[in-house]
Coordinates of C-alpha atoms in Angstrom, one line a residue:
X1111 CA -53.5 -13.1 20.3
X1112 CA -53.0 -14.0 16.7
X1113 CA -49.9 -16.1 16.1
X1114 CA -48.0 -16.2 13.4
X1115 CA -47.3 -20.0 11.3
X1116 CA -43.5 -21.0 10.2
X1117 CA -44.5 -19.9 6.9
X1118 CA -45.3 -16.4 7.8
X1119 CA -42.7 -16.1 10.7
X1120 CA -39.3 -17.0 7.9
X1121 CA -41.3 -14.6 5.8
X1122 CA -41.1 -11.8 8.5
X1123 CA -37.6 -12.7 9.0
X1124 CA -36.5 -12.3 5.6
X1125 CA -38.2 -8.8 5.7
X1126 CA -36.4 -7.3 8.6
X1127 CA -33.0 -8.8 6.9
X1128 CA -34.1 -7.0 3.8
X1129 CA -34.7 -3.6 5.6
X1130 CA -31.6 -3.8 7.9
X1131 CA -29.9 -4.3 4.8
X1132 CA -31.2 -1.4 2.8
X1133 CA -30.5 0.6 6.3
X1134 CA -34.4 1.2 6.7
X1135 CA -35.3 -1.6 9.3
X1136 CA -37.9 -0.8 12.2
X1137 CA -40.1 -2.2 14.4
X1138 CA -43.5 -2.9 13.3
X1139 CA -46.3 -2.7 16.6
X1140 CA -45.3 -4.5 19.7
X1141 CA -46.6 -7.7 21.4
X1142 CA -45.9 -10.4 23.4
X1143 CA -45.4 -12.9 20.9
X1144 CA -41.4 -14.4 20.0
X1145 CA -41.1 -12.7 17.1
X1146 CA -42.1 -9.1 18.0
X1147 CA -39.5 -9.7 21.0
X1148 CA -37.0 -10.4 18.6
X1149 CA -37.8 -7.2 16.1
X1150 CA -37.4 -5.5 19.6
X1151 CA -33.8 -6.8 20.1
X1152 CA -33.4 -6.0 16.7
X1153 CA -34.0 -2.6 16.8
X1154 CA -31.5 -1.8 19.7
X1155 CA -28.7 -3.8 17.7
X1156 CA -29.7 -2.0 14.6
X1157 CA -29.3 1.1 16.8
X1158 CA -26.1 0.4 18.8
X1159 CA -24.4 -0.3 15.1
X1160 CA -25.4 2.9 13.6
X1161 CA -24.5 4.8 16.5
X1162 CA -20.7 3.0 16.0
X1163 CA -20.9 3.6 12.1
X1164 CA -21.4 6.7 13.0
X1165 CA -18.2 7.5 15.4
X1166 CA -16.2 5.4 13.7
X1167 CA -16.9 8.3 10.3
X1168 CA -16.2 11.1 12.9
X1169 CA -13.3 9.4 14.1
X1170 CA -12.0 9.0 10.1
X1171 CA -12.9 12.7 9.3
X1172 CA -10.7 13.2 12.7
X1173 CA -7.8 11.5 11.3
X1174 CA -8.1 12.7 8.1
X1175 CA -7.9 16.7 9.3
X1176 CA -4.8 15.6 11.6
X1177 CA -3.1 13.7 8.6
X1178 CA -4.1 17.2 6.5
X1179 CA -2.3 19.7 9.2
X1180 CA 0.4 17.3 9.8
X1181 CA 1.2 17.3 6.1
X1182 CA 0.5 20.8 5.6
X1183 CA 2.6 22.3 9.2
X1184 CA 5.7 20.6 8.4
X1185 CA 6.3 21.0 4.7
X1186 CA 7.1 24.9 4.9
X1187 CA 9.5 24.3 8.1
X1188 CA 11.4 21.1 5.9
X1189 CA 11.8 23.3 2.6
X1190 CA 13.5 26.1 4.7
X1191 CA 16.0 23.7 6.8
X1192 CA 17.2 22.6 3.2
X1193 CA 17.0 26.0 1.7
X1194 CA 19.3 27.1 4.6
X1195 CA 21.7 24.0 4.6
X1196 CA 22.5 24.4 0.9
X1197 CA 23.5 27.9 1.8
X1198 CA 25.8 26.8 4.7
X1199 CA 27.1 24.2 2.1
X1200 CA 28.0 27.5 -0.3
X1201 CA 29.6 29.2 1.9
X1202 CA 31.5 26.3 3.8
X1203 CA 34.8 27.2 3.8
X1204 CA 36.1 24.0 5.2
X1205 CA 35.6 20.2 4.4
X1206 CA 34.4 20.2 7.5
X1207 CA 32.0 22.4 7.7
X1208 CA 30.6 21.0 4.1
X1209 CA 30.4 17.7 5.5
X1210 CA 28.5 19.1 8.7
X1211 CA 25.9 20.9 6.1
X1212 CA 26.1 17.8 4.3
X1213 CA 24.8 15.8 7.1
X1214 CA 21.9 18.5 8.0
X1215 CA 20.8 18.2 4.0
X1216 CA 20.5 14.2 4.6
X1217 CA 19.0 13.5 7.4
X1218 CA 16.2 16.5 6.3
X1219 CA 15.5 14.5 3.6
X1220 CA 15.4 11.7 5.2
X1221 CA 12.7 13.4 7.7
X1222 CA 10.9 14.4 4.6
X1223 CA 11.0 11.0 3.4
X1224 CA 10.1 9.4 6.4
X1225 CA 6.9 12.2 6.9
X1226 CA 5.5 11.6 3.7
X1227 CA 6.0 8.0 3.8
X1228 CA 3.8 8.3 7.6
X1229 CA 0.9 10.0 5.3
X1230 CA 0.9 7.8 2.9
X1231 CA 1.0 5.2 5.0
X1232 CA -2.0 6.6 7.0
X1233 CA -4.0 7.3 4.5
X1234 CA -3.9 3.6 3.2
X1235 CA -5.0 2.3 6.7
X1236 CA -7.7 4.8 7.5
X1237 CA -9.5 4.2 3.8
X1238 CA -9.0 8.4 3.2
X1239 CA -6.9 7.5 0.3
X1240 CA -9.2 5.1 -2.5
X1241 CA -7.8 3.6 -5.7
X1242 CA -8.9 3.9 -9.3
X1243 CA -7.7 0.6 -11.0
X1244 CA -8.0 0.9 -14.8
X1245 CA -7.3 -1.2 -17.7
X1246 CA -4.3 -0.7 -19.1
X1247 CA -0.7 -2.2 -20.9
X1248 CA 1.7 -2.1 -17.6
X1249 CA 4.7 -2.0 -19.4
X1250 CA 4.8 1.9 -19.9
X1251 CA 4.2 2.6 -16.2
X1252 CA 7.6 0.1 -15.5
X1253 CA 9.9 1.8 -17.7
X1254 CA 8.9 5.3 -16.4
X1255 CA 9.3 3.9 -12.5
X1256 CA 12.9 2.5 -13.8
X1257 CA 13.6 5.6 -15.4
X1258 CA 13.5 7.3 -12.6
X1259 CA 15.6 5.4 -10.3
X1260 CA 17.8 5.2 -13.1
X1261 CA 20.7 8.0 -11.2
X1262 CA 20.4 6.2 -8.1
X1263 CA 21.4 3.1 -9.9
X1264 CA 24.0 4.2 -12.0
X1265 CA 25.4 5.7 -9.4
X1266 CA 26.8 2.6 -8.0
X1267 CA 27.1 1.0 -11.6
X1268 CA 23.8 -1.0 -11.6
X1269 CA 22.7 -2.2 -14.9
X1270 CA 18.3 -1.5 -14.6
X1271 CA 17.7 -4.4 -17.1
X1272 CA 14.0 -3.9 -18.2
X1273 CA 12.5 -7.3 -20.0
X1274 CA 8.7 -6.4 -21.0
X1275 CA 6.3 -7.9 -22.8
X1276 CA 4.5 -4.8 -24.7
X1277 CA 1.0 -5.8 -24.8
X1278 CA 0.2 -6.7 -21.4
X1279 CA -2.6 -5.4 -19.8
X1280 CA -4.2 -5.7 -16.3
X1281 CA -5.9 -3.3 -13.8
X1282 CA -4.1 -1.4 -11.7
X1283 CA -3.9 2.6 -10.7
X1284 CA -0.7 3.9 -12.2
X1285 CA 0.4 6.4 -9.9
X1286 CA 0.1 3.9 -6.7
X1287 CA 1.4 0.8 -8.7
X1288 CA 4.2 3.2 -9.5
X1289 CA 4.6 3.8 -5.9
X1290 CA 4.4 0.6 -5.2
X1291 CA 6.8 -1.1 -7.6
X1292 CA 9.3 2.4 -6.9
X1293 CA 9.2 1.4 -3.1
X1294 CA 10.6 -2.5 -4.4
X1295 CA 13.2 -1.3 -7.7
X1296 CA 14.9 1.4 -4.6
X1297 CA 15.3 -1.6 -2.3
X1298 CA 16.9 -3.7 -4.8
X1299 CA 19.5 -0.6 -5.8
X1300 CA 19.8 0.5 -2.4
X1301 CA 21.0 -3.2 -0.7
X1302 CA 22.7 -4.5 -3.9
X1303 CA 26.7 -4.6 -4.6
X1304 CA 27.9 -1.8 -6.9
X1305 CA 28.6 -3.5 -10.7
X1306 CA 25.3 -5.6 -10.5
X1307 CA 22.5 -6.0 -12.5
X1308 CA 18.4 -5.7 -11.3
X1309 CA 16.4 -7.4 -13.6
X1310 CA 13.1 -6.5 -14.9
X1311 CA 10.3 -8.9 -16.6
X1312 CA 6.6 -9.3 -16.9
X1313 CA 4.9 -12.8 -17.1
X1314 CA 1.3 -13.3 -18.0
X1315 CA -0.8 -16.2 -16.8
X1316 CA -4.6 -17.0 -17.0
X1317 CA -5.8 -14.7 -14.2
X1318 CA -3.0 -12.3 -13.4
X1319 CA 0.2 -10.3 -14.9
X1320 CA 3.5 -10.5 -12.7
X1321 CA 5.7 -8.3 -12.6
X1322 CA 9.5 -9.5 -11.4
X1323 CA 12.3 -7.3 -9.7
X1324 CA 15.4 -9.8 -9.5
X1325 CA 18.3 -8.5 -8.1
X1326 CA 22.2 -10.2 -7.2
X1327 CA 22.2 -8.8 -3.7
X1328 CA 22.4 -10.3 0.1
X1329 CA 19.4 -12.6 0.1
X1330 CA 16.9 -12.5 2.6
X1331 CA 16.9 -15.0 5.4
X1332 CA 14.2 -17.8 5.4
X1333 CA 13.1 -16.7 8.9
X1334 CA 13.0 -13.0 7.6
X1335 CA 10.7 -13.2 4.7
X1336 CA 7.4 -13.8 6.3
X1337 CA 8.5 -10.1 8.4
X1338 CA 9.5 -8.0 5.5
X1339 CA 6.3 -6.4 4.4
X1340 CA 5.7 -5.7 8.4
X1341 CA 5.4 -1.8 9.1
X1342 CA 9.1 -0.4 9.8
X1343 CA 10.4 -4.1 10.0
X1344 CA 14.4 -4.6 8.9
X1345 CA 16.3 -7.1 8.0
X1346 CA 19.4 -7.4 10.2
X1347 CA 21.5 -7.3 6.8
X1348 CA 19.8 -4.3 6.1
X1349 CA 20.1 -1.7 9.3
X1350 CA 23.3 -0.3 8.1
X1351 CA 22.0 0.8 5.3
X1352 CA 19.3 3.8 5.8
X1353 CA 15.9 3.5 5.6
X1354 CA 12.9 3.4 7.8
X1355 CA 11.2 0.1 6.7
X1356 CA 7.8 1.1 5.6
X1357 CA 8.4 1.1 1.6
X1358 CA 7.7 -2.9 1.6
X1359 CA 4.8 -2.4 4.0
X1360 CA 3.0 0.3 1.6
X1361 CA 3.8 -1.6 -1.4
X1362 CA 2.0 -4.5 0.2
X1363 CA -0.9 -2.0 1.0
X1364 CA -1.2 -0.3 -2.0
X1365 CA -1.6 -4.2 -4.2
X1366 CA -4.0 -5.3 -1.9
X1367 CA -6.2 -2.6 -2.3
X1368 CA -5.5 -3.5 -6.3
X1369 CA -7.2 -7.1 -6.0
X1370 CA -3.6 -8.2 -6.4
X1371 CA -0.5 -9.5 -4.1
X1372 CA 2.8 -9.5 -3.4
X1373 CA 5.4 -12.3 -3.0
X1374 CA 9.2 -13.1 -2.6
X1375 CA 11.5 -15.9 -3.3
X1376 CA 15.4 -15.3 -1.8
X1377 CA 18.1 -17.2 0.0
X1378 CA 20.3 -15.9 1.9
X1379 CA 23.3 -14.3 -0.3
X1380 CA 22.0 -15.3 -3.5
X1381 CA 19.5 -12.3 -4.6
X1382 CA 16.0 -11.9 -4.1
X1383 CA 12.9 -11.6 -6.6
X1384 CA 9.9 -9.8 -5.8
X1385 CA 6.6 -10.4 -7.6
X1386 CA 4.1 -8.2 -7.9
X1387 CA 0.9 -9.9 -9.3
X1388 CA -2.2 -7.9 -10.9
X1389 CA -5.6 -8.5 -12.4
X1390 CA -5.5 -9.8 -15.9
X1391 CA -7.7 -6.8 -18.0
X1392 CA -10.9 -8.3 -19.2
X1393 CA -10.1 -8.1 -23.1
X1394 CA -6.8 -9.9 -22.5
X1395 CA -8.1 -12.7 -20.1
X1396 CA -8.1 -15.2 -22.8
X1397 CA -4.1 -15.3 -23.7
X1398 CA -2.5 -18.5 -23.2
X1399 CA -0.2 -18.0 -20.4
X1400 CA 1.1 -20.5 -17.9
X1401 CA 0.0 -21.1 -14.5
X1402 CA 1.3 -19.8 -11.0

């Protein structure tokens, strides 16, 4: 039996790490020496994992058909509740019976909401849904997110203060970072005071850009703040208000699949200020900046 020296033996080793790596590890001939037991073990574990790898795909491409139907079955049934609500709303012919139409209209779109936000939400966890951060100057991307929570917010009289630094740039993908910093500027309308003011900056530093939603309303509780980014977690100040608690959660989601974070400094009735912090773009890495 011809046995293999230390030299040869971490040579062999590295080999099979090499192949299991590049996927295309198998057994060379069999003895009975250590090593050619150990290829042997090798091989079954190399086995057993594909075999997983490979249910776990099926069990992806399963959840992404059920997301797909789910999406797909209740859209058609959601549009027509509306359409048919609006129409009892028409031809109400007393305050009560507008206000009962009323309340069909709301809570549909609050199904709606609630629906898409489950997708979404889904799609994040189960990888089905992949990012394309870009370089790019952020500013343009907050002021069309503000703009459009800009009826929602004047509707109870809140001044959307934007404070941007034009030539910023970072990566991010600017239809989820939208969705991401939309999920944080509705919060801040939604839960603060009517006549208030939400406040909108960027700051640079050396590594990443922050962007900063301060607003004047309750505050968040110390014990609260490490269990606000938690799926369909709500702050006890916060449950008469409606919501479902799941925009903080994707917000979160959505960052970290950016290379960036999320953070939040609050006491209790004195406002709260989210951070959301992105890569510095390459080509702007080298502005001065101060330090987090």
């Amino acid at each position: 039996m011809i046995q293999i020296g230390a030299k040869g033996t971490l040579k062999r080793l590295d080999e099979m790490l090499e192949s299991a790596m590049n996927g295309t590890f198998d057994e060379t001939s069999y003895d009975e020496t250590e090593l050619s037991r150990l290829e042997s073990r090798w091989k079954q574990y190399f086995t057993a994992q594909g075999q997983l790898v490979g249910q776990v795909k099926k069990e992806r491409e399963n959840i992404r058909t059920l997301v797909s139907d789910i999406s797909h079955q209740t859209k058609t049934p959601l549009a027509n509740i509306l359409l048919y609500a609006e129409l009892l709303d028409e031809k109400a012919e007393n305050e009560e019976e507008k206000m009962l139409a009323g309340q069909i209209v709301r809570q549909t779109e609050k199904l709606q909401f609630l629906l898409q936000s489950l997708v979404k939400m889904s799609r994040l966890e189960t990888g089905i849904l992949e990012l394309s951060p870009a370089d790019g100057e952020i500013a343009p991307m907050i002021r069309e997110t503000a703009a459009s929570l800009q009826k929602r917010a004047e509707a109870k009289n809140i001044c959307l203060d934007c404070e941007l630094e034009e030539r910023v740039r970072c990566r991010f993908d600017r239809k989820w970072t939208s969705e991401a910093l939309g999920n944080i500027i509705d919060n801040a309308v939604k839960y603060s005071p009517e006549e208030s003011r939400i406040t909108i900056r960027i700051r640079k530093y050396e590594f990443y850009a922050c962007i900063e939603v301060e607003d004047q309303g309750p505050g968040i509780a110390e014990e609260e703040r490490a269990q606000i980014f938690g799926r369909f977690y709500r702050g006890k100040q916060m449950r008469q208000e409606e919501g479902v608690g799941i925009g903080l959660y994707l917000a979160r989601e959505i960052l970290e699949k950016e290379e960036g974070y999320i953070k939040v400094s609050s006491a209790d009735g004195t406002g709260s200020r989210f951070s959301i912090y992105l890569p510095i773009s390459q080509e702007s890495a080298g502005y001065p900046g101060s330090e987090i």
